[in-house]
Coordinates of C-alpha atoms in Angstrom, one line a residue:
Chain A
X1 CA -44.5 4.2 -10.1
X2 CA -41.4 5.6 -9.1
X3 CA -38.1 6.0 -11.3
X4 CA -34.8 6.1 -9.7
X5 CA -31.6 7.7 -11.3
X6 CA -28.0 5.8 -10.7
X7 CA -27.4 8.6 -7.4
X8 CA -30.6 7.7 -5.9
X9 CA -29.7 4.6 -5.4
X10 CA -29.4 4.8 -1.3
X11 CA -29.4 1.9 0.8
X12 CA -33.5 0.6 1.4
X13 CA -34.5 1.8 -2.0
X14 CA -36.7 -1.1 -4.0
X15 CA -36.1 -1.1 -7.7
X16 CA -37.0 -3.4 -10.4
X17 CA -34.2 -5.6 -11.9
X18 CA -34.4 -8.3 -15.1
X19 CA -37.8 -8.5 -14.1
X20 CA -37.4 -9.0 -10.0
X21 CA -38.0 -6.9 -7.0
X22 CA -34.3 -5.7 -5.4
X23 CA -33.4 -3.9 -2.4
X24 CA -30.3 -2.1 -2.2
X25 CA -28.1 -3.0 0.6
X26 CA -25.1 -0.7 0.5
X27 CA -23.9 1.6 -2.9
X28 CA -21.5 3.5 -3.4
X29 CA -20.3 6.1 -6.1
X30 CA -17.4 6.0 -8.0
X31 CA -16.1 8.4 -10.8
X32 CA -12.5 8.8 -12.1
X33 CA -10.9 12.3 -12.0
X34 CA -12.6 13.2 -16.2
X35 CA -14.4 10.3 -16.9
X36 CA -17.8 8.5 -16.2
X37 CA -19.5 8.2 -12.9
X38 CA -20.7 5.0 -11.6
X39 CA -22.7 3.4 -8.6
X40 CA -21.9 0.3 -7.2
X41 CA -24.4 -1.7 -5.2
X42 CA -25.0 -4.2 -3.5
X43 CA -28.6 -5.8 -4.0
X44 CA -30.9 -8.4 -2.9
X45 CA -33.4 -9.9 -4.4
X46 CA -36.2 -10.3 -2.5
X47 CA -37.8 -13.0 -4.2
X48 CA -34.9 -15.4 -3.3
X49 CA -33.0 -13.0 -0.8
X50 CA -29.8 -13.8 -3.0
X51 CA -27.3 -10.6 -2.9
X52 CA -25.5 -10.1 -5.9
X53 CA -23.1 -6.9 -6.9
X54 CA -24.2 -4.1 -9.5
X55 CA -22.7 -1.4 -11.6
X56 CA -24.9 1.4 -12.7
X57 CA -24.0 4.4 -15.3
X58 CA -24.8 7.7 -13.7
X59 CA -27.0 8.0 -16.6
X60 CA -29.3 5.1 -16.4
X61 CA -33.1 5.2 -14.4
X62 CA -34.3 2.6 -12.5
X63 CA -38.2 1.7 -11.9
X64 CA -38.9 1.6 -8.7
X65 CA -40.3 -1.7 -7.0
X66 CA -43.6 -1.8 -5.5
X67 CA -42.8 -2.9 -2.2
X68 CA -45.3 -2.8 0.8
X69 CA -44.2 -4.1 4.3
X70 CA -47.7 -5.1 6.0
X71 CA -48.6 -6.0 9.7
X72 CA -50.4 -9.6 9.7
X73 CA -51.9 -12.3 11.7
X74 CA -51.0 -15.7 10.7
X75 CA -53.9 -17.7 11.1
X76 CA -53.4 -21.3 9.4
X77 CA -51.9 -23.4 7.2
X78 CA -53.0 -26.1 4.9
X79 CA -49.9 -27.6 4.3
X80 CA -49.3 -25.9 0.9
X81 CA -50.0 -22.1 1.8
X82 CA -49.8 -20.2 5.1
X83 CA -52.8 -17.4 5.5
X84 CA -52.7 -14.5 7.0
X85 CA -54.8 -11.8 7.8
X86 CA -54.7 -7.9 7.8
X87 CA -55.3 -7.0 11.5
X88 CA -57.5 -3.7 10.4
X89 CA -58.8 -4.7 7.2
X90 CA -59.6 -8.5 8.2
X91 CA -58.3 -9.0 4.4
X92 CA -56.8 -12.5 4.0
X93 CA -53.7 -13.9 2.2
X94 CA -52.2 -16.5 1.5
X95 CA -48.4 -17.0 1.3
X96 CA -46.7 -19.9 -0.5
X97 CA -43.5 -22.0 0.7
X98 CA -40.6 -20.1 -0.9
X99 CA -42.0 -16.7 0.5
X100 CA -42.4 -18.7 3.9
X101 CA -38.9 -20.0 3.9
X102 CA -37.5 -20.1 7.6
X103 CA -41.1 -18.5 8.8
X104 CA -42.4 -21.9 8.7
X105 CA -40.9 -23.3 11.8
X106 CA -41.5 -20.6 14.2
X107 CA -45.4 -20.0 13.7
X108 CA -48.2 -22.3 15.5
X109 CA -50.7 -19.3 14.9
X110 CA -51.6 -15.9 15.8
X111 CA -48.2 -14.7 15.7
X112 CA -47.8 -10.8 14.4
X113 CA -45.6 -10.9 11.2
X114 CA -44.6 -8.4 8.8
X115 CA -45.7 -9.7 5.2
X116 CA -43.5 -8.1 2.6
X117 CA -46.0 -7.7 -0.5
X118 CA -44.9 -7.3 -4.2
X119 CA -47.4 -5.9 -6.7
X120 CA -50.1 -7.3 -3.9
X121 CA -48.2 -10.8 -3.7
X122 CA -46.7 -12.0 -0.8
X123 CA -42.9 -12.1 -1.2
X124 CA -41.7 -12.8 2.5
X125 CA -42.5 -13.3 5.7
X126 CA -40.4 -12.4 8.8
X127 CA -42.1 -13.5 12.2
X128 CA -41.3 -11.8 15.8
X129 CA -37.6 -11.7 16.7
X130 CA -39.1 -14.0 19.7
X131 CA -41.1 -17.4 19.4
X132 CA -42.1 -19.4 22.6
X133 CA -42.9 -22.9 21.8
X134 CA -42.9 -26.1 24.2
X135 CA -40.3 -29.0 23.3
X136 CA -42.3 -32.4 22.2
X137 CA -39.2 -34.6 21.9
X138 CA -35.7 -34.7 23.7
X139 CA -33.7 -37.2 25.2
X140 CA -34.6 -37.3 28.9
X141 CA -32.5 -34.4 31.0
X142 CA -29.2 -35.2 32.8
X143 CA -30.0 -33.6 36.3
X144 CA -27.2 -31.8 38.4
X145 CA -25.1 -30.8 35.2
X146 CA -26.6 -26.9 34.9
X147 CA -22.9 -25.5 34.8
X148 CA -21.2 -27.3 32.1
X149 CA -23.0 -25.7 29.4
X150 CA -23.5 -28.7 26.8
X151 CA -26.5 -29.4 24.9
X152 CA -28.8 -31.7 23.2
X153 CA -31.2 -31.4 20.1
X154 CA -35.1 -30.8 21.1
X155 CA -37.7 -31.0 19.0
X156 CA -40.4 -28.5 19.5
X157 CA -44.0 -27.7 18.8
X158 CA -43.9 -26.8 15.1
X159 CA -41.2 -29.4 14.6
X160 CA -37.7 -26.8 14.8
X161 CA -35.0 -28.6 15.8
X162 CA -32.9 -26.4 18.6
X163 CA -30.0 -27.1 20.7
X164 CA -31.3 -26.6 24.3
X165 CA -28.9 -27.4 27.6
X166 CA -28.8 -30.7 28.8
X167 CA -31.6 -30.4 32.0
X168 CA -34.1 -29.1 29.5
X169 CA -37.1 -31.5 29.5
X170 CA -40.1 -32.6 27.0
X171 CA -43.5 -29.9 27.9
X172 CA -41.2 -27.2 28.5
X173 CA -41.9 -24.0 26.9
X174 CA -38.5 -22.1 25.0
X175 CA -37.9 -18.3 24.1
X176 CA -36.3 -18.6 20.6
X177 CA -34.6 -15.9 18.4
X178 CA -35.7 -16.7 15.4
X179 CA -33.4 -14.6 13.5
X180 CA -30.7 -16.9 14.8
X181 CA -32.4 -20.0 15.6
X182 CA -30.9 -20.0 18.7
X183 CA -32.2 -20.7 22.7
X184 CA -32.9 -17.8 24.8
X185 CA -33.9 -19.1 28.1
X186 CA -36.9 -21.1 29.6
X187 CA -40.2 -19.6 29.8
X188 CA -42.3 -20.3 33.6
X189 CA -45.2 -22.6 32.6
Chain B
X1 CA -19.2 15.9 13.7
X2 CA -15.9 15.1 14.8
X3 CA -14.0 17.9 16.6
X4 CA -10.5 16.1 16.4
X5 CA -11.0 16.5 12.6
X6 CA -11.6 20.4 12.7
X7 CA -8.1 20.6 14.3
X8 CA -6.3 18.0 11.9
X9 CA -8.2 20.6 9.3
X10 CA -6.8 23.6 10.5
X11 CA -3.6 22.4 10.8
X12 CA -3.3 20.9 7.6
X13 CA -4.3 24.1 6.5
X14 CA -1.9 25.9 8.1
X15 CA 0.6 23.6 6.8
X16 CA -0.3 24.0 2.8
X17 CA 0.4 28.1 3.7
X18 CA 3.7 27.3 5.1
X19 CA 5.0 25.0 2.3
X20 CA 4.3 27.6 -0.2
X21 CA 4.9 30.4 1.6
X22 CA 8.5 28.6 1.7
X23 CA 8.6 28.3 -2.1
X24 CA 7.4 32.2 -2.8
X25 CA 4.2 30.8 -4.2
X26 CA 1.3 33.5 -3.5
X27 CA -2.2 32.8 -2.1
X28 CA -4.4 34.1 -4.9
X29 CA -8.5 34.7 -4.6
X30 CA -10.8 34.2 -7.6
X31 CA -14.6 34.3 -7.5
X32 CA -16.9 31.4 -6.8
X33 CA -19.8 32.3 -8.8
X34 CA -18.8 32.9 -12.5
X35 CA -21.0 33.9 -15.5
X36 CA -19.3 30.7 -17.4
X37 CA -19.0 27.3 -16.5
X38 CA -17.0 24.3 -16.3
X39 CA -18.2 22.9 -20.0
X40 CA -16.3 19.0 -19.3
X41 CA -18.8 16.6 -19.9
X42 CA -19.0 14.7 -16.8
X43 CA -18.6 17.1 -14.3
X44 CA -22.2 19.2 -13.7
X45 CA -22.0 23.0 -11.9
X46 CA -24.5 24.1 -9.5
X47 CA -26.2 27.3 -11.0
X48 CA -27.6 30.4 -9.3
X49 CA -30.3 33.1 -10.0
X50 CA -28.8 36.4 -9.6
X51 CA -30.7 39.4 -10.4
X52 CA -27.5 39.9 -12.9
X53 CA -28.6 36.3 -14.7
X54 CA -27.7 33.1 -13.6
X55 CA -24.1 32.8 -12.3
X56 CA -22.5 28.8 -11.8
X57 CA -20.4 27.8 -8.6
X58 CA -16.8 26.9 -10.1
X59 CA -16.0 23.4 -9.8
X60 CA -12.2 24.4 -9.8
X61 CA -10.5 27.6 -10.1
X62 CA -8.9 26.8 -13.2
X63 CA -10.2 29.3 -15.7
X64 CA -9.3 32.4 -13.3
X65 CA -6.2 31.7 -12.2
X66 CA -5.1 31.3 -16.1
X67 CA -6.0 34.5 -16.5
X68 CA -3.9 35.8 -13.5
X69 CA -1.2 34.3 -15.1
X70 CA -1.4 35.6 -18.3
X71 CA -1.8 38.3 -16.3
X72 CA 1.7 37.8 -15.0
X73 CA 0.8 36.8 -11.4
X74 CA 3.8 34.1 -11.3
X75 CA 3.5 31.3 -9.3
X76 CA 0.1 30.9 -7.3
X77 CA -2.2 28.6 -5.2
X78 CA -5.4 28.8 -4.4
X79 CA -7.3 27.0 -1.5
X80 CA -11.2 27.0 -1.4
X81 CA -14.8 25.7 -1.1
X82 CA -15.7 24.2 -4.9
X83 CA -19.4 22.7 -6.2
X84 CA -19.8 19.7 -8.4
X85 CA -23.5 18.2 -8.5
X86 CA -24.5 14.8 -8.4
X87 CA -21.0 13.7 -6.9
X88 CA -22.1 11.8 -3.7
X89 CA -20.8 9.2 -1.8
X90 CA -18.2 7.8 1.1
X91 CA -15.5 9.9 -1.5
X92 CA -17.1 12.6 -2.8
X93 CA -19.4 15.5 -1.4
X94 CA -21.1 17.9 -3.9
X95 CA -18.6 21.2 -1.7
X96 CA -15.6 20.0 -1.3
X97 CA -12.4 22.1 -0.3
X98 CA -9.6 21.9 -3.4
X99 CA -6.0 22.7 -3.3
X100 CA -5.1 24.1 -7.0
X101 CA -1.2 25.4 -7.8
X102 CA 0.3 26.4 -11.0
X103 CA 4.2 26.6 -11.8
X104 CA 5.5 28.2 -14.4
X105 CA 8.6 26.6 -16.5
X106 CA 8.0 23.4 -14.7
X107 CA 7.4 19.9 -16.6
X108 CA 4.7 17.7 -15.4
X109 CA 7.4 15.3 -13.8
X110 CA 9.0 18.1 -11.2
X111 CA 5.3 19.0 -10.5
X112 CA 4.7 15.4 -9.7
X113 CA 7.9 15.4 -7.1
X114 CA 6.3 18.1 -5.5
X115 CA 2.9 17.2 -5.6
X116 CA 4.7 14.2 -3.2
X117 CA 6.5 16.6 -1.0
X118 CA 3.2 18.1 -0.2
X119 CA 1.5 15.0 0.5
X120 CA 4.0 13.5 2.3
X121 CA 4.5 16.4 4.2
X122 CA 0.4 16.4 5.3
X123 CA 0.3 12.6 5.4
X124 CA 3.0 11.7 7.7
X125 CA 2.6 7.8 7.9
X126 CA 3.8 7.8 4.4
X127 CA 7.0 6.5 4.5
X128 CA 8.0 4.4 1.1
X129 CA 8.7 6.4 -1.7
X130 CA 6.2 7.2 -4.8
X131 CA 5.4 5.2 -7.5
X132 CA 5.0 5.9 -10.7
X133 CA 3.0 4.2 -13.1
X134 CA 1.7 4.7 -16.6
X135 CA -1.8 4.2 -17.7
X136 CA -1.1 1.7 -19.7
X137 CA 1.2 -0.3 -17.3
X138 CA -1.4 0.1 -14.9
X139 CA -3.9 -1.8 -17.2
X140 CA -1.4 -4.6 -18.4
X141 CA -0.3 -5.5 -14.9
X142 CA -4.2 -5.6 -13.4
X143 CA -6.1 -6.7 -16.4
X144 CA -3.7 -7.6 -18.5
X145 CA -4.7 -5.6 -21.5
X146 CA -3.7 -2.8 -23.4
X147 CA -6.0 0.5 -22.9
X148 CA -4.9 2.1 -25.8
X149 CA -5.8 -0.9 -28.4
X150 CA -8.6 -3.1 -26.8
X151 CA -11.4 -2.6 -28.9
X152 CA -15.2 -2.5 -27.1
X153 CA -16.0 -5.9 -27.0
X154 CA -12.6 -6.6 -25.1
X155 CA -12.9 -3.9 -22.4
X156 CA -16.6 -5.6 -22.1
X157 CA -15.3 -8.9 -21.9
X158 CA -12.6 -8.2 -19.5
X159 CA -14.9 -6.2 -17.3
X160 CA -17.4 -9.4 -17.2
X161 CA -14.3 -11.4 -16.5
X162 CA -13.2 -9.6 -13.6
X163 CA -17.3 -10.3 -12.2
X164 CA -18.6 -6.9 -13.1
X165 CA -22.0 -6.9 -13.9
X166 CA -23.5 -4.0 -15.9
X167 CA -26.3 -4.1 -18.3
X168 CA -26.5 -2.1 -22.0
X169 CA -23.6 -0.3 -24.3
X170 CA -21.0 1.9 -23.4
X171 CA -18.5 3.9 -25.8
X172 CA -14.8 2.8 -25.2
X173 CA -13.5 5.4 -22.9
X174 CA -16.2 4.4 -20.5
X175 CA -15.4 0.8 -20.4
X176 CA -11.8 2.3 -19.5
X177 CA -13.0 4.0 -17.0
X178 CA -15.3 1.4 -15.3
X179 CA -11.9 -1.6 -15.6
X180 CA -10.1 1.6 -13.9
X181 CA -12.2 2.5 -11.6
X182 CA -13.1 -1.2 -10.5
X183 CA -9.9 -3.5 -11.4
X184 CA -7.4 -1.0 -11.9
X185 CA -7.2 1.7 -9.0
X186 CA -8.2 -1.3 -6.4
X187 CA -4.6 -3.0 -6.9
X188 CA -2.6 0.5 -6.4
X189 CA -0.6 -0.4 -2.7
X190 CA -2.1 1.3 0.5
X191 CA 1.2 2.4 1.9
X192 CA 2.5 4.5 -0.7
X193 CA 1.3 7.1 -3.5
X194 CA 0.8 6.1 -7.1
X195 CA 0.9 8.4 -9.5
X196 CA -0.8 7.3 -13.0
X197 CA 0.1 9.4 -16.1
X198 CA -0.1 9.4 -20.0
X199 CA -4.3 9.3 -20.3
X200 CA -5.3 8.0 -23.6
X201 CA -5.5 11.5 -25.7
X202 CA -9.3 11.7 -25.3
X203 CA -9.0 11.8 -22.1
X204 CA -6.3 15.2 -22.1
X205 CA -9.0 17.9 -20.7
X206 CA -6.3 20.6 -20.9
X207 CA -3.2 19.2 -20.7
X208 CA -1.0 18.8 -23.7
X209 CA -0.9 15.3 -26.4
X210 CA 2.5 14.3 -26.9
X211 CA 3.4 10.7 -28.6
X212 CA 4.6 7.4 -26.9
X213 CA 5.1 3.9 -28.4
X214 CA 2.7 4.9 -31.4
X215 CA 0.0 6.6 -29.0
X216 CA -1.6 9.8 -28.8
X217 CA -1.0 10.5 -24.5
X218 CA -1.8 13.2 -22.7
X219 CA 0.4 14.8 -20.5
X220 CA -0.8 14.3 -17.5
X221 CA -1.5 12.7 -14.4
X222 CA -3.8 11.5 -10.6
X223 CA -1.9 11.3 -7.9
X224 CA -3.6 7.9 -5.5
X225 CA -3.1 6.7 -2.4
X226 CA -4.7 3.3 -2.3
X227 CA -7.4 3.3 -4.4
X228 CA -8.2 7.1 -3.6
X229 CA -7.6 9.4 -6.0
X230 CA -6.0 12.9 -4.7
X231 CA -5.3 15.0 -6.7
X232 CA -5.0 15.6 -11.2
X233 CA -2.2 17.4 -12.8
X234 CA -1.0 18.4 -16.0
X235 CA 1.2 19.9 -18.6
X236 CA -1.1 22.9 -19.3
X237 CA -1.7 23.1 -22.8
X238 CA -1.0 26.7 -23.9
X239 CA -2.2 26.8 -27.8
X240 CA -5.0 28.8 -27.6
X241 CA -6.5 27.8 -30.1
X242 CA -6.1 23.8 -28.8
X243 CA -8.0 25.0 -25.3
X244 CA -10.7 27.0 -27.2
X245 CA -11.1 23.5 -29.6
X246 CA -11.6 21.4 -26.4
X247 CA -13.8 24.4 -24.6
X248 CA -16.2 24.1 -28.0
X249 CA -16.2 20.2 -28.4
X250 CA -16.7 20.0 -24.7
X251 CA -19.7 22.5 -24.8
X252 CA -21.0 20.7 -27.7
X253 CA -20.6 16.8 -26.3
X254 CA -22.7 18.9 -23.2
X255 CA -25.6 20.1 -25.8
X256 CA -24.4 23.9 -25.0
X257 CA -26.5 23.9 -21.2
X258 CA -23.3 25.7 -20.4
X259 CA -21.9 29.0 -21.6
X260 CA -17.9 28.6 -22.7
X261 CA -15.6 31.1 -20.7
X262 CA -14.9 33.5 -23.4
X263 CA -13.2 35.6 -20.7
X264 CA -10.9 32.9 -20.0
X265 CA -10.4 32.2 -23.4
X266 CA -9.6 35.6 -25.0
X267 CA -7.1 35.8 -22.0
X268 CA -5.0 32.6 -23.5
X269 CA -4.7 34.7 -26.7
X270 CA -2.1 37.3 -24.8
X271 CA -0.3 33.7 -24.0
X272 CA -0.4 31.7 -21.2
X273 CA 3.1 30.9 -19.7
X274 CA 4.7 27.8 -20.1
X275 CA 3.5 26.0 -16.5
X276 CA 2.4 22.7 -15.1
X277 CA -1.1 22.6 -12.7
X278 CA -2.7 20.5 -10.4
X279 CA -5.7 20.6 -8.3
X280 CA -5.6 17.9 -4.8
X281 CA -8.7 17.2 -3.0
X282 CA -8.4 18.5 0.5
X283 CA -11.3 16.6 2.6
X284 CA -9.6 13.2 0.8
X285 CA -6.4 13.8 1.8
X286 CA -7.6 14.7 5.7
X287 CA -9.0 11.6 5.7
X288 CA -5.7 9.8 4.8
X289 CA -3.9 11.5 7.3
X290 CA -6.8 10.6 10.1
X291 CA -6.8 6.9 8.2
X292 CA -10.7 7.1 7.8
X293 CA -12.7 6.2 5.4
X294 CA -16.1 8.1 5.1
X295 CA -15.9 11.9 4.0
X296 CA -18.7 12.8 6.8
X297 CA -15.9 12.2 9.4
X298 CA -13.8 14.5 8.6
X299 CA -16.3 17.8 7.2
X300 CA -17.7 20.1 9.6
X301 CA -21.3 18.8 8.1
X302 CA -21.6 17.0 5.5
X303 CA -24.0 17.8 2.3
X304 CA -27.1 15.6 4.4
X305 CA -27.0 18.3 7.1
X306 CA -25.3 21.3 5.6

């Protein structure tokens, strides 16, 4: 595996510390005019996506993490894991809830994700930056008000909860971000 | 690359000529690639294979122009491309441009006023006067501790105090330097320079030690605007015998991957004049005058692209 020294530590690279996967966010070097250099970093841990702040002494080495994004199919869930499978490969795995996290409320299946893998273990899942899902429950639409601009909580598909504008209707189908949460438009059935 | 910043460069060039030129301080020359190198322990040379052996890239002109003025030069400054490896970052790139002067018969404290004639000359949004500051001050007014006296385990625990997080052993100097360099310089005010003096001893390089309030100081001092260091000046330390001590230590500390100057130092023997020296850090100070705050925006092209 790779080692990292304290100057290597640019923003992307994946390094292992107390034990956990991190990525470094931002770093910067400090040094006084005759004394010792240090890095300052930002890092996230990718097991819990927490961000903490880092000193490093120019001296130290890091080991690097074994990090692997991966292009995969989600297939199913049981309720307790969420498979998915390797497009090329047809190899199958299964993620748990904590590297699910927000994933879970965007996928109804066959969605392309990226599954972030550590050691061969699925850490995270991000889904497309785009779901489309149909609304199962809202409170019936208020016709003639498409200008004012409120909105209502709808329930959709795979049971997200997303404020929609008021004229929006049970059946219909949403564009999502799902990096926000937010309502794009209204997709044509 | 920014072509506003090549003119604010050749400007501010232009105006470091005239301010010496005005105080009959020459423009001196000394060569970039030397057979010896800069032997302080945290500051790394570039080397290069020539077929004459390998040669380093100075990482300041110090050495040379010493020997100019025990040579009997006078008064000179010096502005030109250095190397330092490893030194990376918004505030550092491994070739930088550096500013180094030497004065003879002056104290460190007129070089200081100086020093902020210069810069408030090439900075002209500076407007309130200087500040000045010991170290020790410094650290009792950010951190509330005494530099000089805090043992290990109180540097450590005022470091994890102020939220630092760092992991394994350091000796005391560079839990100094990590308080400074994180608590300290981070208070200093944006809108006017700071200049920090009286290093803990250890810290001299070759500046003289002279005694305050029961400590061994060195005389010397950073000039900062902000947070940003500028520049580093001192009381030259003219004992040859003091500067060959340090030289050796220094080498030593190193584990001897660098030849000490022996040129530079059998020049000291003849007696270097009684002066007071500082080097400033060009690119920095073009980016306080263009109030940026990322190296790459104000050098031609920066060490990614060079």
């Amino acid at each position: 595996m790779a080692t990292y020294g304290s100057n290597d530590l640019r923003v992307g690279v994946k390094i292992i510390l107390n034990g956990d996967p991190y990525t470094v966010v931002d770093s910067d070097f400090v040094k006084p005019g005759k004394g010792q250099a240090f890095t300052r970093a930002r890092v996230r841990n990718l097991k819990t996506g927490r961000t903490i702040e880092q000193t490093f002494k120019s001296t130290e080495t890091h080991e690097g993490a074994d990090v692997e994004d991966r292009d995969m199919e989600y297939l199913y869930t049981d309720g307790e894991n969420w498979t998915f499978m390797d497009s090329s490969s047809f190899e199958q795995l299964e993620a748990g809830a904590t590297a699910m996290a927000d994933a879970v409320k965007w996928l109804k299946g066959n969605e392309k994700c990226v599954v972030t893998l550590w050691n061969g273990v699925p850490l995270q899942v991000t889904t497309p930056n785009f779901a489309e899902l149909k609304i199962t429950q809202t409170d019936p639409g208020v016709r003639g008000d498409t200008a004012t601009g409120g909105t209502k909580p709808a329930t959709l598909e795979t049971g997200a909860v997303v404020k929609v504008p008021l004229y929006m209707e049970e059946g219909e189908i949403l564009k999502i971000d799902t990096r926000t949460g937010e309502y794009v438009s209204r997709v044509k059935a | 690359m920014n072509l506003a910043a090549l003119h604010e460069r050749a400007s501010l060039n232009q105006q470091v000529r005239v301010f010496f030129a005005e105080r009959k301080v020459l423009e001196v020359e000394t060569p970039a690639l030397s057979q010896a190198g800069n032997t302080d322990p945290f500051i790394d040379s570039f080397s290069v294979n020539t077929p004459h052996g390998l040669r380093y890239l100075h990482t300041s002109p110090e050495y040379p122009m010493k020997r100019l003025l025990v040579a009997g030069a006078g008064d000179i400054y010096q502005l030109c491309k250095v190397w330092r490896r490893d030194e990376s970052g918004k505030r550092h790139n491994p070739e930088f441009t550096l500013l180094e002067w030497y004065r003879l018969g002056f104290t460190w404290q007129k070089l200081m006023y100086e020093v902020a004639d210069l810069l408030h000359t090439l900075i002209p949004h500076l407007q309130k006067p200087p500040r000045f500051c010991s170290y020790r001050e410094a650290f009792l007014e950010s951190v509330q501790l005494d530099p000089h006296l805090a043992t290990e385990a109180e540097l450590s625990a005022c470091a994890q105090a102020h939220g630092i997080a760092i992991s394994g052993e350091m000796p005391v100097q560079a839990w100094r330097d990590l308080l400074l360099t994180h608590c300290v310089e981070t208070q200093f005010p944006t809108d006017q320079l700071t200049f920090l003096y009286h290093y803990p001893a250890s810290q001299s390089a070759l500046a003289t030690i002279q005694q305050v309030d029961g400590q061994a100081v060195a005389e010397r001092f950073e000039v900062y605007l902000g947070a940003l260091e500028l520049g580093n000046g001192y009381q030259e330390q003219t004992d040859s015998a003091q500067n060959r001590l340090i030289l050796v230590q220094d080498a030593h500390t190193r584990g001897h991957d660098i030849p000490v100057d022996e040129r530079f130092l059998a020049a000291l023997e003849h007696g270097l004049p009684e002066c007071a020296g500082v080097a400033l850090g060009i690119d920095r100070i073009l980016l306080c005058r263009m109030q940026r705050d990322d190296l790459k925006q104000v050098i031609a092209f920066s060490w990614e692209v060079a």
